[in-house]
Coordinates of C-alpha atoms in Angstrom, one line a residue:
M1 CA -21.3 -1.0 -10.9
V2 CA -19.6 -3.1 -8.2
Y3 CA -16.3 -2.8 -10.0
L4 CA -16.4 0.9 -9.4
L5 CA -15.5 0.2 -5.8
P6 CA -12.0 -1.1 -6.4
L7 CA -11.5 1.2 -9.3
I8 CA -12.3 4.4 -7.3
T9 CA -10.1 3.0 -4.5
V10 CA -7.2 2.6 -6.8
F11 CA -7.7 6.2 -8.1
I12 CA -7.7 7.5 -4.5
W13 CA -4.5 5.6 -3.6
G14 CA -2.9 6.5 -6.9
G15 CA -3.6 10.2 -6.2
N16 CA -2.0 9.7 -2.8
A17 CA 1.5 9.7 -4.5
I18 CA 0.6 13.2 -5.9
I19 CA -0.4 14.3 -2.4
N20 CA 2.9 13.0 -1.0
K21 CA 4.8 15.1 -3.5
M22 CA 2.7 18.2 -3.0
A23 CA 2.8 17.9 0.8
S24 CA 6.6 18.0 0.7
E25 CA 6.4 21.7 -0.4
V26 CA 4.0 23.0 2.2
I27 CA 4.3 20.9 5.4
E28 CA 7.0 18.9 7.2
P29 CA 6.7 15.1 6.7
S30 CA 6.5 14.5 10.4
S31 CA 3.5 16.9 10.7
M32 CA 1.8 15.5 7.6
A33 CA 1.9 11.9 8.9
F34 CA 0.7 13.0 12.4
Y35 CA -2.2 15.2 11.2
R36 CA -3.3 12.5 8.6
W37 CA -4.0 10.0 11.4
L38 CA -5.2 12.6 13.8
L39 CA -8.0 13.4 11.4
A40 CA -8.7 9.8 10.5
I41 CA -9.0 8.8 14.1
A42 CA -11.2 11.7 14.9
L43 CA -13.6 10.5 12.2
L44 CA -13.5 6.9 13.2
T45 CA -13.8 7.3 16.9
P46 CA -17.6 7.8 17.1
F47 CA -18.0 4.5 15.1
C48 CA -15.2 2.4 16.6
L49 CA -14.5 3.4 20.2
A50 CA -17.5 1.7 21.7
K51 CA -16.6 -1.6 19.9
V52 CA -13.0 -1.4 21.1
I53 CA -14.1 -0.9 24.7
K54 CA -16.6 -3.8 24.4
Q55 CA -14.0 -6.1 22.9
W56 CA -11.0 -5.0 24.9
G57 CA -10.6 -8.4 26.5
I58 CA -10.2 -9.9 23.0
I59 CA -7.9 -7.1 21.7
K60 CA -5.5 -6.8 24.6
P61 CA -3.6 -10.1 24.0
Y62 CA -2.8 -8.9 20.4
L63 CA -1.7 -5.4 21.3
A64 CA 2.0 -6.1 20.6
K65 CA 1.3 -7.5 17.1
I66 CA -1.1 -4.7 16.3
A67 CA 1.5 -2.1 17.4
F68 CA 4.1 -3.8 15.2
L69 CA 1.7 -3.7 12.2
A70 CA 1.0 -0.1 12.9
L71 CA 4.7 0.7 12.9
L72 CA 5.2 -1.0 9.6
G73 CA 2.1 0.0 7.7
M74 CA 1.2 3.4 9.1
V75 CA 4.3 4.9 10.6
L76 CA 7.3 3.8 8.6
N77 CA 5.5 3.2 5.3
Q78 CA 3.7 6.5 5.2
T79 CA 6.1 8.8 7.0
L80 CA 9.1 7.7 4.9
A81 CA 7.0 8.3 1.8
Y82 CA 6.5 11.9 2.8
Y83 CA 10.2 12.3 3.4
A84 CA 10.8 10.7 0.0
G85 CA 8.7 13.3 -1.6
L86 CA 11.4 15.9 -0.8
T87 CA 13.9 14.3 -3.2
T88 CA 12.1 12.2 -5.8
S89 CA 9.2 12.5 -8.3
A90 CA 5.7 11.3 -7.8
S91 CA 6.2 9.0 -10.9
N92 CA 9.1 7.3 -9.2
M93 CA 7.2 7.0 -6.0
A94 CA 4.3 5.3 -7.7
L95 CA 6.4 2.9 -9.8
I96 CA 8.5 1.8 -6.8
S97 CA 5.3 1.3 -4.7
S98 CA 3.9 -1.0 -7.4
L99 CA 6.6 -3.5 -6.4
V100 CA 4.7 -4.3 -3.2
P101 CA 2.8 -7.3 -4.5
L102 CA 6.0 -8.8 -5.9
L103 CA 7.8 -8.2 -2.6
S104 CA 4.9 -9.8 -0.8
V105 CA 5.4 -13.0 -2.9
F106 CA 9.0 -13.2 -1.9
L107 CA 8.5 -12.3 1.8
S108 CA 5.8 -15.0 2.0
V109 CA 8.6 -17.6 1.7
P110 CA 10.2 -17.0 5.1
L111 CA 7.1 -15.6 6.8
L112 CA 4.3 -17.9 5.5
G113 CA 6.4 -20.9 4.4
K114 CA 5.3 -20.7 0.8
S115 CA 7.3 -21.7 -2.2
I116 CA 8.3 -19.4 -5.1
S117 CA 7.2 -20.5 -8.6
L118 CA 9.3 -20.1 -11.7
L119 CA 6.9 -17.4 -12.9
S120 CA 7.4 -15.4 -9.7
I121 CA 11.2 -15.5 -10.2
I122 CA 10.9 -14.5 -13.9
G123 CA 8.4 -11.7 -12.8
G124 CA 10.8 -10.5 -10.2
V125 CA 13.8 -10.3 -12.6
L126 CA 11.6 -8.5 -15.2
A127 CA 10.2 -6.0 -12.6
L128 CA 13.7 -5.2 -11.2
A129 CA 15.0 -4.7 -14.8
G130 CA 12.2 -2.3 -15.4
L131 CA 12.9 -0.4 -12.2
A132 CA 16.6 -0.1 -13.1
L133 CA 15.6 1.2 -16.5
M134 CA 13.4 3.8 -15.0
L135 CA 15.7 4.9 -12.2
G136 CA 18.7 4.9 -14.6
Q137 CA 16.8 7.0 -17.1
G138 CA 17.1 4.5 -19.8
D139 CA 20.2 2.7 -18.5
A140 CA 19.2 -0.9 -17.7
T141 CA 22.6 -1.5 -16.0
F142 CA 22.0 1.3 -13.5
F143 CA 22.3 -0.7 -10.4
L144 CA 25.7 -2.1 -11.4
H145 CA 27.5 1.2 -11.3
N146 CA 25.3 3.7 -9.5
S147 CA 23.5 4.1 -6.2
I148 CA 19.9 5.2 -6.2
S149 CA 18.9 8.6 -4.9
F150 CA 17.9 9.1 -1.3
G151 CA 14.2 9.6 -2.0
D152 CA 14.1 6.5 -4.2
G153 CA 15.9 4.5 -1.5
L154 CA 13.3 5.6 1.0
M155 CA 10.5 4.5 -1.3
V156 CA 12.2 1.1 -1.6
I157 CA 12.1 0.8 2.2
T158 CA 8.5 1.9 2.3
A159 CA 7.6 -0.8 -0.2
V160 CA 9.4 -3.5 1.8
C161 CA 7.7 -2.3 5.0
Y162 CA 4.2 -2.4 3.4
A163 CA 4.9 -5.8 1.8
A164 CA 5.9 -7.1 5.2
Y165 CA 2.8 -5.5 6.7
C166 CA 0.5 -7.3 4.2
V167 CA 2.2 -10.7 4.8
L168 CA 2.2 -10.4 8.6
L169 CA -1.4 -9.3 8.5
K170 CA -2.2 -12.6 6.8
R171 CA 0.0 -14.6 9.1
W172 CA -1.3 -13.1 12.3
K173 CA -4.9 -13.8 11.9
M174 CA -6.8 -12.2 14.8
P175 CA -10.4 -12.4 15.8
I176 CA -10.8 -8.7 15.3
S177 CA -13.0 -6.9 12.7
N178 CA -11.4 -5.0 9.9
W179 CA -12.5 -1.6 11.1
T180 CA -11.5 -2.3 14.7
M181 CA -8.1 -3.4 13.4
V182 CA -7.6 -0.2 11.3
Y183 CA -8.8 2.0 14.2
M184 CA -6.4 0.4 16.8
Q185 CA -3.5 0.6 14.4
G186 CA -4.3 4.2 13.7
V187 CA -4.4 5.0 17.4
L188 CA -1.1 3.3 18.1
A189 CA 0.4 4.9 15.0
L190 CA -0.7 8.3 16.3
L191 CA 1.0 7.7 19.6
M192 CA 4.2 6.7 17.8
L193 CA 4.1 9.7 15.6
T194 CA 3.5 12.2 18.4
P195 CA 7.2 12.5 19.5
L196 CA 8.3 13.0 15.8
W197 CA 5.6 15.6 15.3
L198 CA 6.8 17.5 18.4
T199 CA 10.2 17.9 16.7
S200 CA 8.7 19.8 13.9
D201 CA 9.6 23.5 13.4
Q202 CA 6.0 24.4 12.9
L203 CA 3.6 22.4 15.0
L204 CA 0.4 23.8 13.5
P205 CA -0.2 23.0 9.8
A206 CA -0.1 25.8 7.2
T207 CA -3.4 26.8 5.6
E208 CA -2.3 25.5 2.1
S209 CA -1.6 22.0 3.6
L210 CA -5.2 21.6 5.0
P211 CA -6.7 20.2 1.7
L212 CA -3.8 17.7 1.5
I213 CA -4.3 16.6 5.1
A214 CA -8.0 16.2 4.4
Y215 CA -7.4 14.0 1.3
A216 CA -4.9 11.8 3.1
G217 CA -6.9 11.6 6.3
V218 CA -10.4 11.2 4.9
A219 CA -10.1 9.8 1.3
A220 CA -6.9 7.7 1.6
S221 CA -7.3 6.5 5.2
V222 CA -11.1 6.1 5.7
L223 CA -13.0 6.0 2.4
A224 CA -10.5 4.0 0.4
P225 CA -10.1 1.2 3.0
W226 CA -13.9 1.0 3.4
M227 CA -14.4 0.6 -0.3
W228 CA -11.6 -1.9 -0.6
V229 CA -13.0 -4.1 2.1
K230 CA -16.4 -3.8 0.5
A231 CA -15.0 -4.7 -2.9
I232 CA -13.3 -7.8 -1.5
D233 CA -16.6 -8.9 0.1
I234 CA -18.5 -8.5 -3.1
I235 CA -16.2 -9.5 -6.0
G236 CA -13.5 -11.4 -4.0
A237 CA -9.9 -10.7 -3.1
D238 CA -8.3 -12.0 -6.4
S239 CA -10.5 -9.8 -8.6
S240 CA -9.9 -6.8 -6.4
A241 CA -6.2 -7.3 -6.3
M242 CA -5.9 -7.1 -10.1
F243 CA -7.1 -3.4 -9.9
M244 CA -4.0 -2.6 -7.8
N245 CA -1.8 -2.9 -10.9
L246 CA -3.6 0.2 -12.3
M247 CA -2.3 2.3 -9.5
P248 CA 1.1 3.4 -11.0
V249 CA -0.7 4.2 -14.3
V250 CA -3.1 6.4 -12.5
A251 CA -0.4 8.1 -10.4
I252 CA 1.9 8.7 -13.4
T253 CA -1.0 10.2 -15.4
L254 CA -1.9 12.5 -12.5
A255 CA 1.7 13.5 -12.0
A256 CA 2.0 14.6 -15.6
T257 CA -1.4 16.4 -15.5
L258 CA -1.3 18.0 -12.1
L259 CA 2.4 18.4 -11.4
G260 CA 3.8 18.9 -14.9
E261 CA 6.2 16.0 -14.5
T262 CA 7.6 15.0 -17.9
I263 CA 6.9 11.3 -18.8
Q264 CA 10.0 10.0 -20.7
H265 CA 10.2 6.8 -22.8
Y266 CA 12.1 5.1 -19.9
H267 CA 9.1 5.7 -17.6
L268 CA 6.8 4.0 -20.1
F269 CA 9.0 1.0 -20.9
G270 CA 10.3 0.7 -17.3
G271 CA 6.8 1.0 -15.9
L272 CA 5.4 -1.5 -18.3
M273 CA 8.2 -4.0 -17.4
V274 CA 7.5 -3.4 -13.6
I275 CA 3.7 -3.9 -14.0
S276 CA 4.2 -7.0 -16.3
G277 CA 6.7 -8.5 -13.8
V278 CA 4.2 -8.0 -10.9
L279 CA 1.4 -9.5 -12.9
L280 CA 3.5 -12.4 -13.9
S281 CA 4.5 -13.1 -10.3
Q282 CA 0.8 -13.2 -9.3
L283 CA -0.1 -15.9 -11.9
K284 CA -0.7 -19.3 -10.6
L285 CA -0.3 -22.4 -12.8
K286 CA -3.3 -24.7 -12.1
R287 CA -2.9 -28.3 -12.8
K288 CA -5.9 -29.6 -14.6
T289 CA -7.0 -33.1 -13.7
Q290 CA -9.4 -34.9 -15.9
Q291 CA -11.7 -37.4 -14.4
T292 CA -13.7 -39.9 -16.5
L293 CA -17.1 -40.6 -15.2
Q294 CA -18.8 -43.6 -16.6
N295 CA -22.4 -44.2 -15.9
V296 CA -23.7 -47.6 -16.6
N297 CA -27.4 -47.9 -16.8
Q298 CA -28.7 -51.4 -16.6
I299 CA -32.3 -52.1 -17.5

């Protein structure tokens, strides 16, 4: 039963690509991003504000780093995804987002000082070839003679932003609990999003956008992170991370079912190549050392 935690989390985050696409038709991206975090912060405040006040002396020295993380993970990553929904499909959004683990591996080189294995390089080439096949609608040489669409380009930027967010979160280890960190990032993100929200043509959300805001603010921003942290505590980070590779499969299935998007052969082959490349980049070759233990019993 414990494996339901990461599985449900992946289903929620996979559904978020569908929400991004649906939101593009009923609410401005700036408003969607703002109201998502307004709702999430309203829900978290009764549980987190007292801890923030109590631990303010510990939190204050890290405010600049927390703000930068909020900019990457909650402002740029999510807001640009809502803008991407205006000009690209939910399927494309999900497949491009699935590159985050691969990008994290490569960003770990300059930011964490890690080395890249041969498997990671092969996985990166395979994933990029799959992405080219998908975006080129079956043309694997797409990147050589074409530029990607505006929406797809925005999704690439969001993937890079979130990969950098994940790596920096690991580099900047802070003595702050997970929920306090999420809450502080959410508050700072809300402050950053307010000027953008004020430029919206319609400040108040339309009625048809309320369920989408509720899903993004409650399920994707509060429930999913809680279940993900719980899953990591119970079954470990490595086992939980493997479930993330199911996210594009979930999103594409939902896109075909709920949005009527047609799944072509290049989506299947390209998506399979992307997921395989990401999986390959996450494999670690372990050297096995054999030790011979000799027990001499003397009587």
